[in-house]
């Protein structure tokens, strides 16, 4: 793939800041952006709409192929997600959608079904791919790889603040337990476990502002890429 469009992968656990950082970096570079987590959340939500049991791998694979997902970038840098013709952005941000995504992401058949869809986002002038296995599985040949992390307490605090700002009442301790449980599931799954690629640059975002993280990431990508 030497002649393929360049890719910057930004992986990491939930709440590490990879979504915000990825969008800002993509905007600065003028590259396309892939929110791989949104694809898994979309399949999970679509499955829940269709009353599909998340333990039914065959049904989930069919749902994966039947689900139409469209990303619409907003002027403010945000991203709207249209799921089967319905704006599901807000529902996809709920903790329940995250739990569904984590559950179905552990199913090999679903991961395989979504692999080529994710790779189709790779086009000129370049792609910033945000997820958990972008640098290890989806784009292992990416020239630029980053793994963002942060303490579980920091990530829970960030999520709590986001939800409270949206008027969603949540208990911080509950969020912390959910994040730690998800970390364990993602790290222990047999297929594409959450881990840094061997050639990824690790950045701990604990106590660091988004702007500083963005600048650190941009320094890793040559302007000529």
Coordinates of N, CA, C and O in Angstrom, one line a residue, residues 14 21 40 50 58 61 70 78 90 142 144 201:
X14 N -11.7 4.3 26.2 CA -12.8 5.3 26.2 C -12.4 6.4 27.2 O -12.0 6.2 28.3
X21 N -9.4 14.8 19.9 CA -8.1 15.0 19.3 C -8.1 14.7 17.9 O -7.6 15.4 17.0
X40 N -19.4 0.8 15.4 CA -19.8 -0.3 16.4 C -21.0 0.1 17.2 O -21.9 -0.7 17.4
X50 N -33.9 -3.4 16.4 CA -34.5 -4.6 15.8 C -34.7 -5.7 16.8 O -35.1 -6.8 16.3
X58 N -24.8 -14.5 14.2 CA -25.3 -14.5 12.8 C -26.3 -13.3 12.5 O -26.2 -12.6 11.5
X61 N -24.3 -10.0 12.4 CA -23.6 -9.9 11.1 C -24.5 -9.4 10.0 O -24.2 -8.5 9.2
X70 N -24.1 7.1 8.0 CA -23.6 8.3 7.3 C -23.1 9.3 8.3 O -23.8 9.6 9.3
X78 N -18.2 19.3 15.0 CA -18.9 18.1 15.5 C -19.3 17.2 14.4 O -19.1 17.5 13.2
X90 N -27.3 11.5 19.3 CA -27.4 11.6 20.7 C -27.5 10.2 21.4 O -26.9 10.0 22.4
X142 N -0.1 1.8 8.6 CA -0.1 3.3 8.8 C 1.3 3.8 9.2 O 2.0 3.2 10.0
X144 N 1.9 6.6 10.6 CA 1.8 7.4 11.9 C 0.8 6.8 12.8 O -0.4 6.6 12.5
X201 N 3.2 5.8 19.2 CA 3.7 6.7 20.2 C 2.7 6.9 21.3 O 1.5 7.2 21.0

